[in-house]
Coordinates of C-alpha atoms in Angstrom, one line a residue:
X1 CA 31.1 -3.1 96.5
X2 CA 30.3 -5.2 93.5
X3 CA 27.8 -3.6 91.1
X4 CA 26.2 -5.1 88.0
X5 CA 24.1 -3.4 85.4
X6 CA 22.1 -6.0 83.6
X7 CA 19.3 -6.5 81.1
X8 CA 17.6 -9.2 79.1
X9 CA 17.6 -8.2 75.4
X10 CA 15.0 -9.4 72.9
X11 CA 17.8 -11.0 70.7
X12 CA 21.5 -11.7 71.0
X13 CA 22.3 -9.2 68.3
X14 CA 20.7 -6.3 70.3
X15 CA 22.7 -4.3 72.8
X16 CA 21.4 -2.1 75.6
X17 CA 22.4 1.5 75.5
X18 CA 20.9 2.4 78.9
X19 CA 23.1 0.2 81.1
X20 CA 26.2 1.5 79.2
X21 CA 25.2 5.1 80.1
X22 CA 24.8 4.0 83.7
X23 CA 28.3 2.5 83.8
X24 CA 29.9 5.5 82.1
X25 CA 28.3 8.0 84.4
X26 CA 29.1 6.0 87.6
X27 CA 32.8 5.8 86.7
X28 CA 35.4 6.3 88.1
X29 CA 33.6 6.3 91.5
X30 CA 32.1 2.9 90.9
X31 CA 33.2 0.0 88.7
X32 CA 30.0 -1.2 87.2
X33 CA 30.1 -4.6 85.4
X34 CA 27.8 -5.1 82.4
X35 CA 25.8 -8.4 82.1
X36 CA 23.5 -8.8 79.1
X37 CA 21.3 -11.8 78.4
X38 CA 18.3 -12.6 76.2
X39 CA 14.7 -13.4 77.0
X40 CA 15.3 -16.8 75.5
X41 CA 18.0 -17.7 77.9
X42 CA 16.9 -20.1 80.7
X43 CA 16.2 -18.2 83.9
X44 CA 18.4 -20.7 85.8
X45 CA 21.3 -19.9 83.6
X46 CA 20.9 -16.2 84.0
X47 CA 20.6 -16.5 87.8
X48 CA 23.6 -18.8 88.0
X49 CA 25.8 -16.4 86.1
X50 CA 24.7 -13.4 88.1
X51 CA 25.1 -15.2 91.5
X52 CA 28.6 -16.5 90.5
X53 CA 29.6 -12.9 90.0
X54 CA 28.9 -12.3 93.8
X55 CA 27.2 -8.9 93.4
X56 CA 26.1 -6.6 96.2
X57 CA 23.9 -4.5 93.8
X58 CA 22.2 -5.4 90.5
X59 CA 20.4 -2.9 88.4
X60 CA 18.1 -4.2 85.7
X61 CA 16.9 -2.2 82.7
X62 CA 13.3 -3.0 82.1
X63 CA 11.0 -2.9 79.0
X64 CA 7.8 -4.6 78.0
X65 CA 9.7 -7.4 76.2
X66 CA 11.7 -8.4 79.2
X67 CA 9.8 -7.5 82.4
X68 CA 8.2 -10.9 83.0
X69 CA 11.5 -12.8 82.7
X70 CA 13.3 -10.1 84.7
X71 CA 10.9 -10.6 87.6
X72 CA 11.5 -14.3 87.5
X73 CA 15.2 -13.7 87.7
X74 CA 15.1 -11.2 90.6
X75 CA 12.7 -13.4 92.6
X76 CA 15.1 -16.3 92.3
X77 CA 18.1 -14.2 93.2
X78 CA 16.5 -12.9 96.3
X79 CA 15.7 -16.5 97.4
X80 CA 19.3 -17.4 97.0
X81 CA 20.7 -14.2 98.5
X82 CA 18.3 -11.8 100.1
X83 CA 21.1 -9.3 100.7
X84 CA 21.6 -8.5 97.1
X85 CA 20.1 -5.0 96.5
X86 CA 17.8 -5.0 93.4
X87 CA 17.3 -1.8 91.5
X88 CA 14.9 -1.6 88.5
X89 CA 14.8 1.2 86.0
X90 CA 13.6 1.8 82.5
X91 CA 10.3 2.7 80.8
X92 CA 8.4 -0.3 82.0
X93 CA 8.8 0.4 85.7
X94 CA 8.9 4.2 85.6
X95 CA 5.1 4.3 85.5
X96 CA 2.6 2.7 88.0
X97 CA 5.4 2.6 90.6
X98 CA 3.1 1.7 93.5
X99 CA 1.8 -1.3 91.7
X100 CA 5.4 -2.6 91.0
X101 CA 6.6 -2.1 94.6
X102 CA 3.5 -3.6 96.2
X103 CA 3.3 -6.6 93.9
X104 CA 7.0 -7.5 93.5
X105 CA 8.4 -7.4 97.0
X106 CA 11.9 -8.4 95.7
X107 CA 12.4 -4.9 94.3
X108 CA 14.4 -2.7 96.6
X109 CA 14.4 0.5 94.5
X110 CA 12.9 1.8 91.3
X111 CA 14.8 4.5 89.4
X112 CA 12.2 6.7 87.9
X113 CA 12.8 8.4 84.5
X114 CA 16.3 9.4 83.4
X115 CA 18.6 7.2 85.4
X116 CA 22.2 8.1 85.1
X117 CA 22.5 10.6 88.0
X118 CA 19.9 8.7 90.1
X119 CA 21.7 5.4 89.8
X120 CA 25.1 7.0 90.8
X121 CA 23.5 8.8 93.8
X122 CA 21.9 5.6 94.9
X123 CA 25.2 3.7 94.7
X124 CA 26.8 6.4 96.8
X125 CA 24.2 6.0 99.5
X126 CA 24.3 2.2 99.4
X127 CA 28.0 2.4 99.9
X128 CA 27.7 5.2 102.5
X129 CA 25.2 6.5 105.0
X130 CA 22.1 4.8 103.4
X131 CA 20.0 8.0 103.6
X132 CA 17.6 7.3 100.7
X133 CA 16.1 10.8 101.1
X134 CA 19.2 12.2 99.5
X135 CA 18.7 10.3 96.3
X136 CA 16.5 12.1 93.8
X137 CA 14.3 10.1 91.4
X138 CA 13.9 6.8 93.4
X139 CA 10.9 5.0 94.7
X140 CA 10.9 2.5 97.5
X141 CA 8.9 1.2 100.5
X142 CA 9.7 2.4 104.0
X143 CA 7.9 0.5 106.8
X144 CA 5.5 -0.6 104.1
X145 CA 4.7 2.9 102.9
X146 CA 5.5 4.2 99.5
X147 CA 8.3 6.8 99.2
X148 CA 8.8 8.6 95.9
X149 CA 11.6 11.2 95.9
X150 CA 11.4 14.1 93.4
X151 CA 13.3 13.6 90.2
X152 CA 16.6 15.3 89.3
X153 CA 16.6 18.1 86.8
X154 CA 17.1 17.0 83.3
X155 CA 20.7 16.2 82.5
X156 CA 22.8 18.3 80.3
X157 CA 23.3 15.8 77.6
X158 CA 26.3 17.6 76.2
X159 CA 28.2 16.7 79.4
X160 CA 27.4 13.0 79.5
X161 CA 30.4 10.6 79.1
X162 CA 30.5 8.3 76.1
X163 CA 28.9 4.9 76.7
X164 CA 31.0 3.3 73.9
X165 CA 34.5 3.2 75.2
X166 CA 34.5 -0.1 77.1
X167 CA 37.1 -2.5 76.2
X168 CA 34.8 -5.5 76.7
X169 CA 32.5 -4.3 74.0
X170 CA 35.1 -4.2 71.2
X171 CA 35.0 -7.8 70.3
X172 CA 31.2 -7.8 69.8
X173 CA 30.8 -4.6 67.8
X174 CA 30.8 -6.3 64.4
X175 CA 28.3 -9.0 65.5
X176 CA 25.6 -6.9 67.1
X177 CA 23.5 -3.8 66.5
X178 CA 25.0 -0.7 68.1
X179 CA 22.5 1.8 69.3
X180 CA 23.3 5.5 69.5
X181 CA 21.3 8.6 70.4
X182 CA 22.0 12.2 69.5
X183 CA 18.9 13.6 71.2
X184 CA 16.3 12.7 73.8
X185 CA 12.6 13.6 73.8
X186 CA 10.0 14.0 71.1
X187 CA 8.2 17.1 69.8
X188 CA 5.0 15.2 69.2
X189 CA 2.2 14.0 71.5
X190 CA 1.1 10.6 70.1
X191 CA -1.1 9.1 72.9
X192 CA 0.1 5.5 72.3
X193 CA 3.8 6.3 72.7
X194 CA 5.9 6.8 75.8
X195 CA 8.2 9.3 73.9
X196 CA 5.5 11.9 73.9
X197 CA 5.5 12.2 77.7
X198 CA 8.9 14.0 77.8
X199 CA 8.3 17.5 76.7
X200 CA 10.9 19.1 74.4
X201 CA 13.9 17.7 72.6
X202 CA 17.5 17.9 74.0
X203 CA 20.6 17.3 72.0
X204 CA 24.0 15.7 72.7
X205 CA 27.2 17.4 71.7
X206 CA 27.5 16.9 68.0
X207 CA 31.3 16.7 67.9
X208 CA 31.3 14.1 70.7
X209 CA 28.7 12.1 68.8
X210 CA 30.8 12.2 65.6
X211 CA 33.8 11.1 67.5
X212 CA 31.9 8.2 69.0
X213 CA 30.8 7.1 65.5
X214 CA 34.4 7.3 64.3
X215 CA 35.4 5.1 67.2
X216 CA 32.7 2.6 66.6
X217 CA 33.5 2.3 62.9
X218 CA 37.2 1.9 63.6
X219 CA 36.5 -0.9 66.0
X220 CA 34.3 -2.9 63.6
X221 CA 30.7 -1.8 64.2
X222 CA 28.6 -2.7 61.1
X223 CA 25.1 -1.7 62.0
X224 CA 24.6 1.6 63.9
X225 CA 21.0 2.5 64.7
X226 CA 20.0 6.0 65.9
X227 CA 17.3 5.8 68.5
X228 CA 16.3 9.4 68.3
X229 CA 12.5 9.5 68.1
X230 CA 12.6 12.0 65.2
X231 CA 16.0 12.2 63.7
X232 CA 15.0 14.9 61.2
X233 CA 13.2 17.3 63.5
X234 CA 16.0 19.8 62.7
X235 CA 16.7 20.1 59.0
X236 CA 20.1 21.7 59.5
X237 CA 21.1 19.1 62.1
X238 CA 20.0 16.2 60.0
X239 CA 21.8 17.5 56.9
X240 CA 25.0 18.0 58.9
X241 CA 24.9 14.5 60.2
X242 CA 24.0 13.0 56.9
X243 CA 27.0 14.8 55.3
X244 CA 29.3 13.6 58.0
X245 CA 28.2 10.0 57.6
X246 CA 28.6 10.2 53.8
X247 CA 32.0 11.7 54.1
X248 CA 33.4 9.4 56.8
X249 CA 31.6 6.1 56.6
X250 CA 33.6 2.9 56.3
X251 CA 32.8 0.1 53.8
X252 CA 30.1 -2.3 55.1
X253 CA 28.6 0.1 57.7
X254 CA 24.9 0.7 57.7
X255 CA 23.1 3.5 59.6
X256 CA 19.4 3.3 60.5
X257 CA 17.2 6.2 61.5
X258 CA 13.6 6.8 62.7
X259 CA 12.4 9.7 60.6
X260 CA 9.1 11.7 60.4
X261 CA 8.5 11.5 56.7
X262 CA 5.9 14.3 56.3
X263 CA 8.2 17.0 57.7
X264 CA 11.2 15.9 55.6
X265 CA 12.1 18.6 53.1
X266 CA 12.4 17.6 49.4
X267 CA 15.9 19.3 49.2
X268 CA 17.1 17.0 52.0
X269 CA 15.9 13.9 50.1
X270 CA 17.4 15.2 46.9
X271 CA 20.7 15.7 48.7
X272 CA 20.6 12.1 49.8
X273 CA 19.6 10.8 46.4
X274 CA 22.5 12.7 44.8
X275 CA 25.3 12.0 47.4
X276 CA 24.5 9.0 49.6
X277 CA 26.1 5.7 48.6
X278 CA 23.5 3.0 48.0
X279 CA 22.8 0.9 51.1
X280 CA 24.5 3.3 53.6
X281 CA 21.2 4.5 55.1
X282 CA 18.0 2.9 56.2
X283 CA 14.8 4.8 57.2
X284 CA 12.2 3.6 59.6
X285 CA 8.9 5.6 59.2
X286 CA 5.9 5.3 61.5
X287 CA 2.8 5.8 59.5
X288 CA 0.5 3.9 61.9
X289 CA -2.8 5.0 60.3
X290 CA -4.1 7.0 57.4
X291 CA -7.5 7.6 59.0
X292 CA -7.6 11.3 59.8
X293 CA -10.1 10.9 62.6
X294 CA -8.1 8.2 64.3
X295 CA -4.9 10.3 64.1
X296 CA -6.8 13.3 65.6
X297 CA -8.0 11.1 68.5
X298 CA -4.4 10.0 69.3
X299 CA -3.0 13.6 68.8
X300 CA -0.9 12.5 65.9
X301 CA -0.3 15.2 63.4
X302 CA 0.4 13.6 60.0
X303 CA 0.1 14.8 56.4
X304 CA -0.1 11.6 54.4
X305 CA 0.2 13.5 51.1
X306 CA 3.6 14.9 52.2
X307 CA 4.6 11.5 53.7
X308 CA 3.8 9.9 50.3
X309 CA 6.0 12.5 48.5
X310 CA 8.9 11.7 50.8
X311 CA 8.6 7.9 50.6
X312 CA 8.2 8.1 46.8
X313 CA 11.2 10.4 46.3
X314 CA 13.4 8.2 48.5
X315 CA 12.3 5.1 46.6
X316 CA 12.9 6.7 43.2
X317 CA 16.4 7.6 44.4
X318 CA 17.2 3.9 44.8
X319 CA 19.7 4.5 47.6
X320 CA 17.8 4.0 50.8
X321 CA 15.6 1.1 52.0
X322 CA 12.5 2.1 53.9
X323 CA 10.7 0.3 56.7
X324 CA 7.1 1.6 57.3
X325 CA 5.1 0.8 60.4
X326 CA 1.4 0.3 60.8
X327 CA -0.6 -0.1 64.1
X328 CA -3.8 -2.1 64.1
X329 CA -6.3 -1.2 66.8
X330 CA -6.0 2.5 67.2
X331 CA -9.2 4.3 68.3
X332 CA -12.1 4.2 65.8
X333 CA -10.1 2.3 63.2
X334 CA -12.3 -0.7 62.4
X335 CA -11.4 -3.6 60.1
X336 CA -12.5 -1.8 56.9
X337 CA -10.6 1.4 57.9
X338 CA -7.5 -0.6 58.6
X339 CA -7.8 -2.4 55.3
X340 CA -7.8 1.1 53.6
X341 CA -4.8 2.1 55.7
X342 CA -2.9 -1.0 54.7
X343 CA -3.7 -0.5 51.0
X344 CA -2.8 3.2 51.2
X345 CA 0.7 2.4 52.5
X346 CA 1.3 -0.8 50.5
X347 CA 0.7 1.3 47.4
X348 CA 4.1 3.0 48.2
X349 CA 5.8 -0.4 48.0
X350 CA 8.1 0.0 50.9
X351 CA 10.9 -2.5 51.2
X352 CA 9.4 -3.6 54.5
X353 CA 5.9 -3.0 55.9
X354 CA 5.7 -3.8 59.6
X355 CA 2.2 -4.6 60.8
X356 CA 2.0 -4.2 64.6
X357 CA -0.8 -4.3 67.1
X358 CA -1.6 -1.6 69.6
X359 CA 0.0 -2.0 73.0
X360 CA -1.5 -0.1 75.9
X361 CA 1.8 1.0 77.4
X362 CA 2.0 2.1 81.0
X363 CA 2.1 5.9 81.3
X364 CA 0.5 6.6 77.9
X365 CA -2.5 8.8 77.4
X366 CA -4.3 6.0 75.5
X367 CA -4.0 3.6 78.4
X368 CA -5.4 6.2 80.8
X369 CA -8.4 6.8 78.5
X370 CA -8.8 3.1 77.5
X371 CA -12.4 3.0 78.8
X372 CA -13.5 5.7 76.4
X373 CA -13.1 3.3 73.5
X374 CA -14.0 0.1 75.4
X375 CA -10.5 -1.3 75.1
X376 CA -9.7 -4.7 76.5
X377 CA -6.1 -5.7 76.6
X378 CA -3.6 -8.2 78.2
X379 CA -2.9 -7.7 81.9
X380 CA 0.7 -8.6 81.5
X381 CA 3.3 -7.2 79.1
X382 CA 3.2 -6.5 76.2
X383 CA -0.3 -5.3 77.1
X384 CA -1.5 -5.9 73.5
X385 CA -5.2 -5.1 72.8
X386 CA -7.8 -7.9 72.5
X387 CA -10.5 -5.6 71.1
X388 CA -12.3 -2.3 71.4
X389 CA -15.6 -0.7 70.5
X390 CA -15.0 -1.0 66.7
X391 CA -12.5 -3.9 66.4
X392 CA -13.4 -7.3 67.7
X393 CA -11.1 -10.0 68.8
X394 CA -12.0 -12.0 65.6
X395 CA -11.0 -8.9 63.5
X396 CA -7.7 -8.9 65.3
X397 CA -7.1 -12.6 64.5
X398 CA -7.8 -12.0 60.9
X399 CA -5.4 -9.1 60.7
X400 CA -2.8 -11.3 62.4
X401 CA -3.2 -13.7 59.6
X402 CA -2.3 -10.9 57.2
X403 CA 0.8 -10.1 59.3
X404 CA 2.0 -13.7 59.1
X405 CA 2.1 -14.0 55.3
X406 CA 3.1 -10.4 54.8
X407 CA 6.3 -11.1 56.7
X408 CA 7.1 -14.2 54.8
X409 CA 6.1 -13.2 51.3
X410 CA 6.7 -9.5 51.1
X411 CA 9.2 -8.4 53.8
X412 CA 11.6 -11.2 53.0
X413 CA 11.5 -10.5 49.3
X414 CA 11.5 -14.1 48.2
X415 CA 9.1 -13.6 45.3
X416 CA 8.7 -9.9 44.6
X417 CA 7.7 -10.3 40.9
X418 CA 5.0 -12.9 41.8
X419 CA 3.5 -10.9 44.6
X420 CA 3.5 -7.7 42.5
X421 CA 1.6 -9.5 39.8
X422 CA -0.9 -11.0 42.3
X423 CA -1.7 -7.8 44.1
X424 CA -1.9 -5.8 40.9
X425 CA -3.7 -8.1 38.5
X426 CA -5.4 -11.0 40.3
X427 CA -6.8 -9.8 43.7
X428 CA -8.9 -6.7 44.2
X429 CA -6.4 -5.1 46.5
X430 CA -3.1 -6.0 48.2
X431 CA -4.9 -6.5 51.5
X432 CA -7.4 -8.9 49.9
X433 CA -4.5 -11.1 48.7
X434 CA -2.7 -11.2 52.1
X435 CA -6.0 -11.7 54.0
X436 CA -7.3 -14.5 51.8
X437 CA -3.9 -16.2 51.7
X438 CA -3.4 -15.7 55.4
X439 CA -6.7 -17.2 56.3
X440 CA -6.0 -20.2 54.0
X441 CA -2.5 -20.5 55.6
X442 CA -4.1 -20.6 59.1
X443 CA -6.8 -23.0 58.0
X444 CA -4.1 -25.5 56.8
X445 CA -2.3 -25.3 60.2
X446 CA 0.9 -24.0 58.6
X447 CA 1.3 -21.2 61.2
X448 CA 2.0 -23.9 63.7
X449 CA 4.8 -25.7 61.8
X450 CA 8.2 -24.7 60.3
X451 CA 8.9 -24.2 56.7
X452 CA 11.8 -24.3 54.2
X453 CA 12.1 -22.0 51.2
X454 CA 10.6 -24.6 48.9
X455 CA 7.6 -24.9 51.2
X456 CA 6.7 -21.3 50.7
X457 CA 6.4 -21.8 47.0
X458 CA 4.5 -25.0 47.3
X459 CA 2.0 -23.4 49.7
X460 CA 1.4 -20.3 47.7
X461 CA 0.9 -22.4 44.6
X462 CA -1.5 -24.7 46.5
X463 CA -3.5 -21.7 47.6
X464 CA -3.7 -20.3 44.1
X465 CA -4.8 -23.6 42.7
X466 CA -7.5 -24.1 45.3
X467 CA -8.7 -20.5 44.8
X468 CA -8.8 -21.2 41.0
X469 CA -7.3 -17.8 40.1
X470 CA -6.9 -16.8 36.5
X471 CA -3.6 -16.8 34.7
X472 CA -2.1 -19.5 36.9
X473 CA 0.3 -20.5 34.2
X474 CA 1.8 -16.9 34.2
X475 CA 1.9 -16.8 38.0
X476 CA 3.8 -20.2 38.0
X477 CA 6.3 -18.8 35.5
X478 CA 6.9 -15.7 37.7
X479 CA 7.3 -18.0 40.7
X480 CA 10.0 -19.9 38.8
X481 CA 11.7 -16.7 37.8
X482 CA 11.7 -15.5 41.4
X483 CA 12.9 -18.8 42.8
X484 CA 15.8 -19.2 40.4
X485 CA 16.9 -15.5 40.3
X486 CA 17.2 -15.3 44.1
X487 CA 19.4 -18.3 44.6
X488 CA 23.1 -17.9 45.2
X489 CA 23.9 -21.4 43.9
X490 CA 22.3 -23.7 41.4
X491 CA 19.4 -25.5 43.3
X492 CA 19.7 -29.2 43.4
X493 CA 16.0 -29.8 43.0
X494 CA 13.6 -26.9 42.2
X495 CA 10.2 -26.9 43.8
X496 CA 8.4 -27.7 40.6
X497 CA 8.7 -30.6 38.1
X498 CA 10.8 -29.3 35.2
X499 CA 9.0 -28.5 31.9
X500 CA 12.2 -29.6 30.0
X501 CA 13.3 -33.2 29.9
X502 CA 16.9 -34.3 29.9
X503 CA 17.1 -34.8 26.1
X504 CA 15.6 -31.3 25.3
X505 CA 17.9 -29.7 27.9
X506 CA 20.9 -31.3 26.3
X507 CA 19.9 -30.0 22.9
X508 CA 19.4 -26.5 24.3
X509 CA 22.8 -26.5 26.0
X510 CA 24.5 -27.6 22.7
X511 CA 22.7 -24.8 20.9
X512 CA 23.8 -22.2 23.5
X513 CA 27.4 -23.4 23.3
X514 CA 27.4 -23.2 19.5
X515 CA 25.6 -19.8 19.3
X516 CA 25.7 -18.1 22.7
X517 CA 24.7 -14.8 21.2
X518 CA 21.3 -16.4 20.5
X519 CA 20.7 -16.1 24.2
X520 CA 22.1 -12.6 24.6
X521 CA 25.2 -10.5 24.1
X522 CA 25.8 -10.6 27.9
X523 CA 25.5 -14.3 27.9
X524 CA 28.0 -14.6 25.1
X525 CA 30.5 -12.5 27.0
X526 CA 30.6 -15.2 29.7
X527 CA 32.5 -17.4 27.3
X528 CA 31.3 -20.6 29.0
X529 CA 32.6 -24.0 28.2
X530 CA 30.5 -27.1 28.2
X531 CA 31.4 -28.1 31.8
X532 CA 30.7 -24.7 33.2
X533 CA 27.4 -24.5 31.5
X534 CA 26.2 -27.9 32.6
X535 CA 27.5 -27.5 36.2
X536 CA 26.4 -24.0 37.0
X537 CA 23.3 -23.2 34.9
X538 CA 19.7 -24.2 34.7
X539 CA 17.1 -23.7 32.0
X540 CA 13.3 -23.5 32.2
X541 CA 10.5 -22.7 29.8
X542 CA 8.2 -19.8 30.7
X543 CA 4.8 -19.1 29.1
X544 CA 5.6 -15.4 28.5
X545 CA 8.3 -13.3 26.9
X546 CA 10.9 -13.1 29.6
X547 CA 13.1 -10.6 27.8
X548 CA 10.2 -8.1 27.4
X549 CA 9.1 -8.7 31.0
X550 CA 12.6 -8.0 32.3
X551 CA 12.8 -4.8 30.2
X552 CA 9.3 -3.4 30.7
X553 CA 7.5 -5.3 33.4
X554 CA 4.7 -6.3 31.0
X555 CA 3.5 -9.8 30.3
X556 CA 3.3 -10.8 26.7
X557 CA 2.2 -14.4 26.1
X558 CA 5.0 -15.7 24.0
X559 CA 6.9 -18.8 25.2
X560 CA 10.5 -18.2 26.1
X561 CA 13.4 -20.0 27.7
X562 CA 15.0 -18.7 30.9
X563 CA 18.7 -19.4 31.3
X564 CA 20.1 -18.9 34.8
X565 CA 23.9 -19.0 35.4
X566 CA 25.3 -19.1 38.9
X567 CA 28.7 -17.7 39.6
X568 CA 30.3 -15.8 42.5
X569 CA 27.3 -16.5 44.8
X570 CA 24.8 -14.8 42.5
X571 CA 22.4 -15.6 39.7
X572 CA 22.5 -14.1 36.2
X573 CA 19.3 -14.5 34.3
X574 CA 19.1 -14.5 30.5
X575 CA 16.1 -14.8 28.2
X576 CA 16.3 -16.9 25.1

């Protein structure tokens, strides 16, 4: 019997942990072949590949991001070969089971909830007596009537076989994100999240997890992301794992975690600040909202003061990048309240601020009580909201404009100095800058066309000119500083017309060669000859004292010359 476990990932770099657990648990009784695709792959290509494998059974792992394309795939497969048995599992089909089975006739079985044991039992019956009553945790139609078998008891996670020891995965480990879990379940009850449905937290065997991590690193894994819903729920466990990863990590490996920031103890952060190598860890922190009433309505316990303490301590440590999440559209958070939430969180200056929109996921408490807040939302995945009693569709569109430019101008860190100056000195609040610029961006039609790096600078400058902001000369200088300092190589043609003509530039270069210490001691230590200086450097006038700005962050209006030298794929900036 040929069995395939398949899924459509959001991106090629992603991997699916669920189908690997299914394969590991089914062995050695069944040899399950893995087949991963992306939602961008043409459906015909996916179907062709699967059909050519000549399967008897295909199991698909289903989520909000792939369910629509998955349904297209299974419908086409069934038209080609109706005998292929189709099994769906995953969070998207675990809830509203009758609706799935009634509306998608091509589904033979749905595995409800935790799937490893259910999938194996089902394969045994498909290959044997075909008595579906003996398979716990499946739903199916019998003579047109819905049958839902009781689920298995929760698995003992300590006994699950490793999902990482497949030979075919080795060659891809360095190219893709590897997902790992050390626990299942969540201790919280957030009504917008599926994780809150499973009561309690269960842990995998720690030593097995450590051995898996050693194996992954030995075989080239570079990005390992823990999918535990709250990695730091146990202080002692988190400390033990952090210590292990610090002690045994290999160069170039990065570990990512989802943490609950307001329960993280200061001594744990201090330990990381003292002992973790820079860049080894990355934290993802779900803030969602700073509106206390909103958090109460969605049963989300959060102490923003403690969360701020954690984020600030981590940032001051300089070792760990932080990715903070917000959700627009939560109950009773109107436009003004979301603006406050945004500004509260942006004040922490996270390396990334992800602005998402509420999705009414199947099975969540918020979807079940949607009428209480007059929610309207998409009928198909991802079930994103279109409005509620306090947030109109037009409000949502405006916030999406903020999201667009936030991603390009803050999260990508193309012009940190410029944006910091704008949100601190020019616009009333950070949200006001991103909103005004986002609306301008949309009005120009730029959201519908592509862009190069230089376009981003041109477009920001055009917005600032049209808005007639004060201190435009200073802002332009900061934009030049950001642009040149973030390049790996000397740019062929900067985005602005140079303030220094060819003759003046030549005079400056001759002066620098004759007296390099007039630029700085560090510049003099480069010992550049004339060819190196001309070929790999660029000079530009700035209206403020660059040296003082680089040292203190303050703008003092005193013209200076910026010298940028490019070597070894990085820029060295000097003030003269």
